[in-house]
Short mmCIF file of C-alpha atoms and ligand atoms in Angstrom, two decimals:
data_model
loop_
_atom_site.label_atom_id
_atom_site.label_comp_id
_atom_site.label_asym_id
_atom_site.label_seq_id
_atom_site.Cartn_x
_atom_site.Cartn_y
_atom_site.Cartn_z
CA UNK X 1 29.70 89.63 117.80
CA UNK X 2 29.19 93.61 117.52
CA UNK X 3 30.46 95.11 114.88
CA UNK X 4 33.99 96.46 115.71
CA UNK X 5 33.46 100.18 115.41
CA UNK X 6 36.17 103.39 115.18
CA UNK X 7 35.49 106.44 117.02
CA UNK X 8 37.47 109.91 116.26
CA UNK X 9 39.42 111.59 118.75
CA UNK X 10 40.89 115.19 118.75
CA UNK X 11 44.88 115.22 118.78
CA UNK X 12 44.60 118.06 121.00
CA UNK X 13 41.68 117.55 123.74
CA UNK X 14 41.03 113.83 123.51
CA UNK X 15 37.39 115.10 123.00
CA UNK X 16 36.30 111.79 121.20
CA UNK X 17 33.26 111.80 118.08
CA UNK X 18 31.28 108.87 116.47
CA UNK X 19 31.97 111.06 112.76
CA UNK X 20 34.63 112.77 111.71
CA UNK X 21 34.31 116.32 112.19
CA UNK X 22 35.76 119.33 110.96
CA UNK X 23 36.63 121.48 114.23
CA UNK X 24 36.55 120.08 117.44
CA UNK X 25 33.48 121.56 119.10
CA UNK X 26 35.53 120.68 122.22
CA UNK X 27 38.03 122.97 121.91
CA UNK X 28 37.37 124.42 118.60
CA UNK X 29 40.90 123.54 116.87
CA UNK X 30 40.26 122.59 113.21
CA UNK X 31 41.80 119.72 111.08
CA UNK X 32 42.63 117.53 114.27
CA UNK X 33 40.53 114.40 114.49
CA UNK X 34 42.29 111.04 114.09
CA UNK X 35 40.60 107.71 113.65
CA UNK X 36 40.84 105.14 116.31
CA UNK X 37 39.67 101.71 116.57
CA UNK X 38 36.71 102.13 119.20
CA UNK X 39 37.95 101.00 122.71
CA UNK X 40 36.69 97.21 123.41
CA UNK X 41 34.83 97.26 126.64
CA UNK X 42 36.45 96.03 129.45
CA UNK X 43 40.25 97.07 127.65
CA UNK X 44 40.74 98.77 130.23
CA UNK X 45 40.10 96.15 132.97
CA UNK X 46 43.25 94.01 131.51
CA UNK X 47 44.99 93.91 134.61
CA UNK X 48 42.52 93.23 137.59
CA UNK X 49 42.86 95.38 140.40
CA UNK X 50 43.86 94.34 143.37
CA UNK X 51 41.26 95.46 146.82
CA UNK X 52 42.87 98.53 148.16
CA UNK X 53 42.17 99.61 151.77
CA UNK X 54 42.68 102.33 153.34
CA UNK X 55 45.98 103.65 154.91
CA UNK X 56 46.64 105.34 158.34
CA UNK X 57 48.28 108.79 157.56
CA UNK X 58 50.46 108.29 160.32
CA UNK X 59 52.13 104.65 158.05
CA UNK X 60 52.51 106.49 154.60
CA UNK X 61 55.96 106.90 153.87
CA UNK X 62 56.51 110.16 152.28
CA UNK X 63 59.14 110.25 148.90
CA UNK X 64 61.05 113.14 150.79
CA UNK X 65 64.57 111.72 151.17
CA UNK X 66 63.61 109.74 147.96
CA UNK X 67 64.66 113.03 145.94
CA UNK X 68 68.21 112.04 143.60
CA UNK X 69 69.46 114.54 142.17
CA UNK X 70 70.81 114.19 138.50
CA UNK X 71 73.97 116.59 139.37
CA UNK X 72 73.25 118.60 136.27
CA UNK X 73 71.82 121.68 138.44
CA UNK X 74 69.88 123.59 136.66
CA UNK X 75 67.71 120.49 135.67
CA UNK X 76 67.46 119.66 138.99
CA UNK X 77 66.14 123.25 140.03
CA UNK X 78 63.42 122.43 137.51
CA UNK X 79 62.55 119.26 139.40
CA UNK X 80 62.45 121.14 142.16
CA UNK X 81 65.56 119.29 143.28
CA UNK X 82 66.04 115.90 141.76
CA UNK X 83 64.03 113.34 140.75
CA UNK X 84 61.24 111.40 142.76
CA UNK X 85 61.62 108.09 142.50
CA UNK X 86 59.32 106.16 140.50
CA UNK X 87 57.75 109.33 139.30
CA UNK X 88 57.19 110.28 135.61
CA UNK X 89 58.40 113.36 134.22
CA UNK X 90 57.95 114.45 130.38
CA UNK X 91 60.24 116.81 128.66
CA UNK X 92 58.60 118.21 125.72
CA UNK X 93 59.92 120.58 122.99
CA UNK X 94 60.33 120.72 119.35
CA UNK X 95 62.71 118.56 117.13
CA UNK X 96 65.81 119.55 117.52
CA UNK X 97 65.80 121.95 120.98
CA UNK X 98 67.93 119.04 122.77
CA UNK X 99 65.44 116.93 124.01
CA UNK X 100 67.89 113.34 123.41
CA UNK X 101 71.11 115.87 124.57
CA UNK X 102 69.75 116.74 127.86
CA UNK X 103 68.22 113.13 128.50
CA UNK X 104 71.76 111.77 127.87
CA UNK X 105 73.83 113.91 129.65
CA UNK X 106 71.01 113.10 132.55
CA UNK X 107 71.58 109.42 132.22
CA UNK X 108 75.56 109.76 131.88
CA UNK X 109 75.37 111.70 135.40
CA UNK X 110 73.20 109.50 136.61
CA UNK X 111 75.31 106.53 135.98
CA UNK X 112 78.22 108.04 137.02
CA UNK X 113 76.84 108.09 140.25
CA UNK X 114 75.85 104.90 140.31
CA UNK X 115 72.39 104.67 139.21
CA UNK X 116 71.52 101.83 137.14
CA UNK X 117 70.22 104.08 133.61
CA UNK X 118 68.34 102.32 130.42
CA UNK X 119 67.49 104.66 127.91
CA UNK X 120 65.36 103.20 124.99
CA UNK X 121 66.22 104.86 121.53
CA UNK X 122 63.23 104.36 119.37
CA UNK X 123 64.54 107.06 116.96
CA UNK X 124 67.75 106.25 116.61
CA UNK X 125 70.15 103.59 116.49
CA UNK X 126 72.61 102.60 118.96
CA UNK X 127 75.29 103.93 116.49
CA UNK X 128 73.55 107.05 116.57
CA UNK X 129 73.38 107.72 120.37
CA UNK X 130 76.61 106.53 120.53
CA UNK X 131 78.10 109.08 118.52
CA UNK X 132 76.53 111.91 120.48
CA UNK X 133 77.43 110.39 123.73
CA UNK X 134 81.13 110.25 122.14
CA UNK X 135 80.32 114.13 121.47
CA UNK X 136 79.35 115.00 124.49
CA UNK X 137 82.25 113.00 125.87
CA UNK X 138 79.19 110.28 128.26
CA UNK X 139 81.94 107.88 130.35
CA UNK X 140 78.84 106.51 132.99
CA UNK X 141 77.83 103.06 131.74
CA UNK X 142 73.98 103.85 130.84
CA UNK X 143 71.72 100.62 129.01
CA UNK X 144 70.98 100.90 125.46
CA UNK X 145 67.50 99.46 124.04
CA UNK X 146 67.06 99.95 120.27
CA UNK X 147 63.45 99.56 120.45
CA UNK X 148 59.65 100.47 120.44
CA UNK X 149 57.48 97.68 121.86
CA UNK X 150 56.34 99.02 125.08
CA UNK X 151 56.14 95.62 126.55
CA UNK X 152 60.12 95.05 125.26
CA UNK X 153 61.02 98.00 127.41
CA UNK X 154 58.33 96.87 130.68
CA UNK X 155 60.74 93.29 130.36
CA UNK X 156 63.94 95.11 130.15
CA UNK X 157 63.45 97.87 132.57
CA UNK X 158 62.78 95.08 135.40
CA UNK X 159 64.98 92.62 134.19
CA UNK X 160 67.95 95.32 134.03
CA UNK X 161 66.85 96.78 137.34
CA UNK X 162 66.94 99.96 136.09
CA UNK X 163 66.42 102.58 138.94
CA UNK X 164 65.67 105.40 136.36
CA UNK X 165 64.34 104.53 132.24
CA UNK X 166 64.47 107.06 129.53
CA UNK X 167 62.20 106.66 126.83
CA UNK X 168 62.73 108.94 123.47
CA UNK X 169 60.14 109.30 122.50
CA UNK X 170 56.49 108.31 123.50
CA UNK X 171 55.52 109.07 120.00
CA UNK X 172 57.60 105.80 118.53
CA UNK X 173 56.17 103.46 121.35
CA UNK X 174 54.24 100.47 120.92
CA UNK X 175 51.32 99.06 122.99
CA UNK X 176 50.37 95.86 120.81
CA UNK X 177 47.44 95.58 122.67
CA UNK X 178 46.00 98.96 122.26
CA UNK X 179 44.62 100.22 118.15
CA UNK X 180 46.36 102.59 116.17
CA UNK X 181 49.43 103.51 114.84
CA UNK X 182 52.92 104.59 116.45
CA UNK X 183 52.14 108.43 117.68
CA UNK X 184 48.67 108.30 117.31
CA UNK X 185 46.88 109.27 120.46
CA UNK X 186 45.92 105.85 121.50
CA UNK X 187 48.80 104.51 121.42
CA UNK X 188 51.06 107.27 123.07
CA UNK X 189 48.17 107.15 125.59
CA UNK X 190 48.61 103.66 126.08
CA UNK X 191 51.96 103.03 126.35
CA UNK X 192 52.24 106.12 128.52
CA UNK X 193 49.81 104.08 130.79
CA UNK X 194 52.01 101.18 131.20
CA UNK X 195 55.04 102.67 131.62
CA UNK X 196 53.21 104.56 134.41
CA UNK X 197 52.47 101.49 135.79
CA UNK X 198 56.11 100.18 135.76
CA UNK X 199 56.85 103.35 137.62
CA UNK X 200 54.78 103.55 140.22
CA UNK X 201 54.66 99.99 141.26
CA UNK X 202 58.40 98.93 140.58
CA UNK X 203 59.88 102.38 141.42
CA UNK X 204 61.74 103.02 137.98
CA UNK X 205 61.82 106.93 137.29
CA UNK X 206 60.88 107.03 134.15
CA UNK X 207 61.61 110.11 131.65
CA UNK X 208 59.49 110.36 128.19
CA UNK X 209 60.54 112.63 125.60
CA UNK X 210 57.54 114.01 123.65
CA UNK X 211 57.70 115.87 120.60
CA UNK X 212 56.03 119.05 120.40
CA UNK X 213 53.87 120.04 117.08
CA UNK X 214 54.57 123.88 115.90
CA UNK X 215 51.45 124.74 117.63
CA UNK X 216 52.77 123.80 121.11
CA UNK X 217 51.29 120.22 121.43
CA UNK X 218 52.61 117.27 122.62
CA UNK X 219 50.20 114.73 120.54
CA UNK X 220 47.53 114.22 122.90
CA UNK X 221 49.04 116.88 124.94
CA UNK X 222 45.94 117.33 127.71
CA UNK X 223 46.17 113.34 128.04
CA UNK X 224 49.76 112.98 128.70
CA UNK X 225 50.28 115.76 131.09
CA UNK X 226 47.17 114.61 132.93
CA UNK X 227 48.78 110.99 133.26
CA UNK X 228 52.21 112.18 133.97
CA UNK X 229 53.99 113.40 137.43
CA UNK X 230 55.96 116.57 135.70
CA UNK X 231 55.67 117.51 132.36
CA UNK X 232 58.55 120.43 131.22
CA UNK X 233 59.10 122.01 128.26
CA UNK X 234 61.94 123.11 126.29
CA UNK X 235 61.49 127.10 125.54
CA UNK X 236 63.25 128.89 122.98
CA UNK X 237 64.21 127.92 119.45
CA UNK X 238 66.73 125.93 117.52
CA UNK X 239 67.97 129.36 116.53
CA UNK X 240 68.79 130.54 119.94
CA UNK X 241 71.81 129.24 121.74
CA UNK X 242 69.95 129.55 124.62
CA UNK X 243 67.20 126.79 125.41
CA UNK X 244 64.98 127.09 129.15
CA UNK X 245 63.86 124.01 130.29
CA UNK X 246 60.03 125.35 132.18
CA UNK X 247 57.87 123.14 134.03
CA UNK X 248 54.66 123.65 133.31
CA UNK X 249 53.08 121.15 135.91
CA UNK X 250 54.77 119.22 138.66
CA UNK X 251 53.35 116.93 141.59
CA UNK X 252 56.36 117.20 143.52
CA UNK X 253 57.65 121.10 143.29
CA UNK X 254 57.02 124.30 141.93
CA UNK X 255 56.31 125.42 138.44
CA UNK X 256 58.02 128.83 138.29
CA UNK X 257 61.60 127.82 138.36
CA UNK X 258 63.50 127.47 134.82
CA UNK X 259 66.64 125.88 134.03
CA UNK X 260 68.58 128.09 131.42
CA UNK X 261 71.12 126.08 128.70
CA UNK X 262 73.15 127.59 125.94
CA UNK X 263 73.84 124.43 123.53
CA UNK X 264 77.42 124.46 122.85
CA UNK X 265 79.92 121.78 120.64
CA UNK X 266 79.96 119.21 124.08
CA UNK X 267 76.51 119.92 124.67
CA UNK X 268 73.81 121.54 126.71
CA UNK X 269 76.04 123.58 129.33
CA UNK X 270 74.57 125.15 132.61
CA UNK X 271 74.14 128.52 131.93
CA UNK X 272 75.32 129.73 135.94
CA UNK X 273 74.84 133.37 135.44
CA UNK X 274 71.91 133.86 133.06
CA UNK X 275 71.40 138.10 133.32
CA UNK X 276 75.01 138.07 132.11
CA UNK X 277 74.31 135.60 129.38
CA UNK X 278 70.98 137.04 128.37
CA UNK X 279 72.77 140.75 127.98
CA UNK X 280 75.54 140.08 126.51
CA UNK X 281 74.80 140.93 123.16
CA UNK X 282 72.72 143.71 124.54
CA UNK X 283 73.35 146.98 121.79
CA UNK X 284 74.24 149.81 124.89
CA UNK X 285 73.86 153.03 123.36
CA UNK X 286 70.90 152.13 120.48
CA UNK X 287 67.36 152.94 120.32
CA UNK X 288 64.53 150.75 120.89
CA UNK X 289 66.25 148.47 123.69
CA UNK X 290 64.98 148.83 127.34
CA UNK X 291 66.39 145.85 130.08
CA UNK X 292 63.67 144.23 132.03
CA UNK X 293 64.49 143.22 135.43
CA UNK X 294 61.90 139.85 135.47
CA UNK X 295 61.38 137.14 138.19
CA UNK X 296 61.55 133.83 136.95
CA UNK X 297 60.93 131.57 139.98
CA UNK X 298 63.42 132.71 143.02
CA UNK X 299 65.59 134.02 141.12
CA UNK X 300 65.76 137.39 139.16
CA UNK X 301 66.80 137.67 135.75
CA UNK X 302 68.03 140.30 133.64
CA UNK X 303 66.49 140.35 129.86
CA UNK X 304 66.49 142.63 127.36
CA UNK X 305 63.55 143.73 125.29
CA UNK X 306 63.74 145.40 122.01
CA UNK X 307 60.96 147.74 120.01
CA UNK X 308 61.50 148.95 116.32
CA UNK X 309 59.17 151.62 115.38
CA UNK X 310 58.71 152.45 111.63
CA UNK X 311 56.55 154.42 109.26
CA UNK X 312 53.68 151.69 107.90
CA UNK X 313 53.09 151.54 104.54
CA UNK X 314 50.10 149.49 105.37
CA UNK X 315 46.36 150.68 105.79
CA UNK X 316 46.46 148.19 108.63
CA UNK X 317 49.99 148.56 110.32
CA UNK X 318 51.52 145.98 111.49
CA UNK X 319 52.23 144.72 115.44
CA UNK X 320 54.34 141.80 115.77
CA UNK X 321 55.28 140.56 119.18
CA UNK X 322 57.83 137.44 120.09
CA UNK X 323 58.23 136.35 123.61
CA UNK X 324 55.67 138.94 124.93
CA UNK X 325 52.00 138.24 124.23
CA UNK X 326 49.94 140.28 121.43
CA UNK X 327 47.24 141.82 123.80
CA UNK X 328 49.93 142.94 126.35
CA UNK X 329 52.15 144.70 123.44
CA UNK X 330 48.50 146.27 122.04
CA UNK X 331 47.41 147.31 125.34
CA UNK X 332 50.47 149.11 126.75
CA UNK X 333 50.62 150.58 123.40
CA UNK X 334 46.98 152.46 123.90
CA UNK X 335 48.65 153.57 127.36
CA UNK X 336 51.69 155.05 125.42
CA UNK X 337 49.31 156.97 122.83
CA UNK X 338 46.57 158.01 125.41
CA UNK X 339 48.49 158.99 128.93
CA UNK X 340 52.10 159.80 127.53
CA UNK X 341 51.19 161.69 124.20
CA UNK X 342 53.35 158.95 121.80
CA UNK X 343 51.63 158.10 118.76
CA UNK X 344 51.78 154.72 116.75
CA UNK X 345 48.48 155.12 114.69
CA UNK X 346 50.74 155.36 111.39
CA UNK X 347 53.70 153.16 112.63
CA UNK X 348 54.62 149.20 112.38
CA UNK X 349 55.94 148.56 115.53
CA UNK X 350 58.28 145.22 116.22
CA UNK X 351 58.95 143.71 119.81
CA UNK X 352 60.73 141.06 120.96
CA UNK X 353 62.40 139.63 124.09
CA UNK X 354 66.32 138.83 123.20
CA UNK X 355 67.17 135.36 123.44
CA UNK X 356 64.48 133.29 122.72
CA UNK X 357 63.11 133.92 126.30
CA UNK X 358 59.27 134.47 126.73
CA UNK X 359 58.17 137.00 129.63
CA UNK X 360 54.53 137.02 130.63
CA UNK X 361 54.68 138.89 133.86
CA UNK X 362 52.83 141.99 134.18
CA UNK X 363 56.05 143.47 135.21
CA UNK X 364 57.27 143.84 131.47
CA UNK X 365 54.59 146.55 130.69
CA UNK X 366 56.96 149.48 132.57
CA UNK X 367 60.19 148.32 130.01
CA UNK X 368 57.94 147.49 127.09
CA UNK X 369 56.47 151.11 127.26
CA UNK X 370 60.48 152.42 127.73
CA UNK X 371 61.56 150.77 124.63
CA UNK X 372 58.63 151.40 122.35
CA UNK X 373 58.69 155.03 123.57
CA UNK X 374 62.67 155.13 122.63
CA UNK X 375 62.16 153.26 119.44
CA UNK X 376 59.02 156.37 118.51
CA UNK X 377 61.80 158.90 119.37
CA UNK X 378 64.85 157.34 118.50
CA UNK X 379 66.70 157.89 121.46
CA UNK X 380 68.41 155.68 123.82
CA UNK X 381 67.74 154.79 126.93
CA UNK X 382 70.13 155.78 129.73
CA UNK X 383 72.96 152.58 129.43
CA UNK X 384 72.41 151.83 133.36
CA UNK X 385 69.07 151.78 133.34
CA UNK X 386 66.58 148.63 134.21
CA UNK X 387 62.94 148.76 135.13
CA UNK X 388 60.06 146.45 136.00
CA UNK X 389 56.38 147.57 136.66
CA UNK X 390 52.80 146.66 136.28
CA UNK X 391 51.31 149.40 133.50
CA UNK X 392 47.32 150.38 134.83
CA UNK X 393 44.85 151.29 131.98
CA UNK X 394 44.75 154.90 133.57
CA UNK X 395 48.48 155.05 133.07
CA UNK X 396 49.78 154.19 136.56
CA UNK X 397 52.57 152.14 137.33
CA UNK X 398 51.94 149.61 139.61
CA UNK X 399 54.30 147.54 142.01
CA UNK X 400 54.93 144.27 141.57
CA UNK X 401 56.72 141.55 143.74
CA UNK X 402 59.89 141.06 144.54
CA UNK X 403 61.48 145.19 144.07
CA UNK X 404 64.70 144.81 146.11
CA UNK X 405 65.78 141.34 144.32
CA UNK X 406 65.36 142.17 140.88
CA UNK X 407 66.97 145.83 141.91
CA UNK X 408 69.67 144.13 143.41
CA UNK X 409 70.06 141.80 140.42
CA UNK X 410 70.31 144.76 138.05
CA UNK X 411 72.88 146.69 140.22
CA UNK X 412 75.24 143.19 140.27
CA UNK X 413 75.39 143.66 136.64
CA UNK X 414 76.22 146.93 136.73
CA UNK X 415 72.63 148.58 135.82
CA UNK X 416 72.35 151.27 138.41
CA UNK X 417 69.19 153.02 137.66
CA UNK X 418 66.16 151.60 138.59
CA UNK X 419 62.58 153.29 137.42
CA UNK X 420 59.60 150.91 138.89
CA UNK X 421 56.60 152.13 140.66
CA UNK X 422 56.63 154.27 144.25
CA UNK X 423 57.08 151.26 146.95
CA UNK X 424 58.38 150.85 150.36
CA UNK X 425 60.95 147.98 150.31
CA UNK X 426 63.18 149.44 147.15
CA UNK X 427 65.84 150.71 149.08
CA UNK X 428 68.76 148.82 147.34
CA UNK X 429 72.55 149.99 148.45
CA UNK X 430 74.12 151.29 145.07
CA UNK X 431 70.91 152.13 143.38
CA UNK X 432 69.56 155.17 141.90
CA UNK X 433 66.07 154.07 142.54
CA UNK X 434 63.57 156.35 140.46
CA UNK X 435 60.09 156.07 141.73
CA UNK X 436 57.48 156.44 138.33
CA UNK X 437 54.05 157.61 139.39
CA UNK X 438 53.22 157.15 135.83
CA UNK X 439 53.84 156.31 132.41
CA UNK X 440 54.28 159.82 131.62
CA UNK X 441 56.82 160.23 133.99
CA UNK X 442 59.02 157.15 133.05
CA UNK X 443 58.91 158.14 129.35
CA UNK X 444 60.55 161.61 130.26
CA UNK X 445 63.22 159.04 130.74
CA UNK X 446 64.10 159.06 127.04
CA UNK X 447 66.75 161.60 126.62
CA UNK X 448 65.74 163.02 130.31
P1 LIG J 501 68.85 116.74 119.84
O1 LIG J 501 69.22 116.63 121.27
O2 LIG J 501 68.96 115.52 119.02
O3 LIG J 501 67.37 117.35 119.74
P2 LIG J 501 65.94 116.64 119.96
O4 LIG J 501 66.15 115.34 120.64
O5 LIG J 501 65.18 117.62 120.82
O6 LIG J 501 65.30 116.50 118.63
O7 LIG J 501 69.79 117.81 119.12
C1 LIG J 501 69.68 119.17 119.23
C2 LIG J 501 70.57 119.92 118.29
O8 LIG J 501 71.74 120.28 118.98
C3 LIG J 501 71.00 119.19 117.05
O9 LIG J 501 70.61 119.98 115.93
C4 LIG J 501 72.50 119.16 117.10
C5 LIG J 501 72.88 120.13 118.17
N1 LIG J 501 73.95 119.68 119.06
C6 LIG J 501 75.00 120.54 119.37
O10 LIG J 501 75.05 121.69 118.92
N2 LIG J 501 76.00 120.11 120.22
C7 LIG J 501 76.00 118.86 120.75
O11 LIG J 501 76.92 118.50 121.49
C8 LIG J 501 74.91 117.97 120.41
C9 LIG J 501 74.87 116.58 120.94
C10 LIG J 501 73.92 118.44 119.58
MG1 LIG J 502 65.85 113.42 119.82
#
């Protein structure tokens, strides 16, 4: 009999070694190998497959009116308008976002309507979920499984007839047949395999929570969303009151829709108007804060983004962005200093996007610049103003998509001024719409 050997196998890229190495010459992380018992040959042939042939596109059935919605709406805008049956969606996000609150308050909706719901707690204890469905006040009549054997929960899903299952979390599942421990990438692997399975061939939507390292990754995170239907993540922090669910992949919609929550005492609750919610804590009148009028899917949204500007004490100064990426922050700042005469050589400068919310559309450059450049002068910003614009390296502003809906957006909250770049369809009724050639010219804006 051969030797049984172990092979080592990145947490992050699957990218499996025969020795244990250092960095990952896969994808270069360091520190993330895990041992694994080397994969039997044939393990993977367990179930034998049964001759497919081929369908006429004219028979396939399509899962159109197979769509259910869960009735809590801005989840469902995230689906892309329900769930597909038998599909598999992951929600991932760090302990303690509302991963298990969402999920229930899915299921109790779900029930309510009449949809047969088993949600397997591997973390907690029925007591536990219990309490929180008291809390957030759950009345649909949703299955409870207090456990973490993966084939305990393929038995009880088709013995309950459960039309949608809720696993939290992959990382506490068991596949007895597959090596390694609970959370280790073979196993979440694994047992995301066979719930897969349940899925598609028994038509039980399945949900799996995963938990989400600081760094961003779901352990195994390339495998999972590869096996998965949908995988969406829970933005924001535990700090925030506001958490955005994104998706971040999804067979059966769009990825550019989020679903905005503010966690209250009863629970994740639908944040309806999220420009209102987002600026409500907006400081009018103070330096260093510049509204943003972004695009996040359809819909516009209003967000604030804030710059502090202060004399370094550092040979190196300091440039800290949150919600807005480094390079963008860096780069709009060389636009500032070369085309619009600011200067931040001896300065740390602070940005971040109020909220919790991260913006990586090239429209934030024009508003980034507008803050920073009020935060250098400490001046504020005129109260009704909101912008959007691409910033070009010669110090243009660009257009970008979608001028009369985020205009309009602004103008419903009561943001009257507009600056974005010269463009044809910006005439919005009840807007002061100022047309900015350049970067120059939209930094006159502070006290202009
Ligand atoms: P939880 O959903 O358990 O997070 P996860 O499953 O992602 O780890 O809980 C999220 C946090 O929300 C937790 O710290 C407690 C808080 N919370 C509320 O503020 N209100 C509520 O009604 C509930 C149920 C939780
Ligand atoms: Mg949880």
């Amino acid at each position: 009999m051969a030797k049984a050997r172990t092979a080592w196998r990145c947490a992050q890229c699957s990218h499996v070694e025969v020795k244990w190495a250092g960095r990952c010459p896969e994808c270069g992380e360091y520190g993330t190998f895990i041992e694994e018992a080397a994969e039997r040959s044939g393990a993977s042939s367990r179930v034998s497959m049964p001759v497919t042939r081929p369908v006429r596109l004219s028979e396939v059935r399509t899962a159109g009116d197979r769509r259910v919605p869960t009735g809590i709406d801005e989840f469902d805008r995230v689906l892309g308008g329900g769930l597909v049956r038998g599909s598999i969606v992951l929600l991932g996000g760090e302990p303690g976002i509302g991963k298990s609150t969402l999920l229930l308050q899915v299921a109790d909706s779900l029930a309510r309507s009449g949809k047969r719901v088993l949600y397997v707690c591997g973390e907690e204890s029925p007591a536990q979920v219990k309490m929180r469905a008291e809390r957030l006040a759950c009345a649909g009549d949703i299955g409870l499984l207090p456990a973490t054997d993966v084939t305990s929960v393929e038995a009880a899903a088709l013995e309950d007839r459960a039309d949608v299952l809720i696993v939290d979390s992959i990382q506490t599942m068991i596949d007895p047949d597959a090596p390694g421990t609970a959370g280790s990438v073979g196993q979440v692997r694994a047992s995301t395999a066979r719930l897969t399975r349940v899925a598609k061939e028994h038509g039980v939507t399945t949900l799996l929570v995963g938990h989400v390292t600081k760094e961003g990754a779901i352990a195994g995170p390339r495998v999972l969303e590869h096996m998965v239907d949908t995988v969406l993540y829970f933005e924001g922090d535990r700090d925030h009151t506001f958490r955005i669910v994104r998706a971040v992949k999804n067979r059966f919609g769009s990825i550019s829709e989020i679903g905005v929550f503010e966690m209250a005492e009863g629970g994740l609750r639908v944040v309806a108007n999220p420009s209102a919610a987002l600026l409500e804590h907006r400081p009018v009148g103070a330096s260093g804060s510049a509204v943003m009028a972004a695009m996040e899917g359809s819909r516009p949204v209003l967000v604030e983004i804030q710059a502090l500007v202060s004399p370094s004490y550092l040979q190196m100064p300091r440039r800290l962005a949150t919600g807005i990426e480094l390079p963008r922050l860096l780069q709009v700042l060389a636009v500032l200093e070369r085309h619009a005469g600011l200067t931040f050589g001896q300065q740390d400068v602070y940005v971040s996007v109020a909220g919790g919310v991260k913006i990586s559309e090239p429209a934030a450059d024009l508003p980034l610049a507008l803050a920073l450049a009020s935060a250098r002068r400490d001046i504020a910003l005129p109260s009704g103003l909101a912008s959007f614009g691409e910033l070009g390296l010669a110090g243009e502003v660009r257009p970008v998509a979608h001028a009369a809906a985020r205009a309009a957006e602004a103008a419903r909250l009561g943001l009257h001024i507009i600056a974005a770049a010269p463009g044809r369809d910006t005439a919005v009724p009840g807007v002061d719409m100022r047309a900015m050639a350049s970067v120059s010219a939209a930094v006159a804006l502070v006290g202009g």
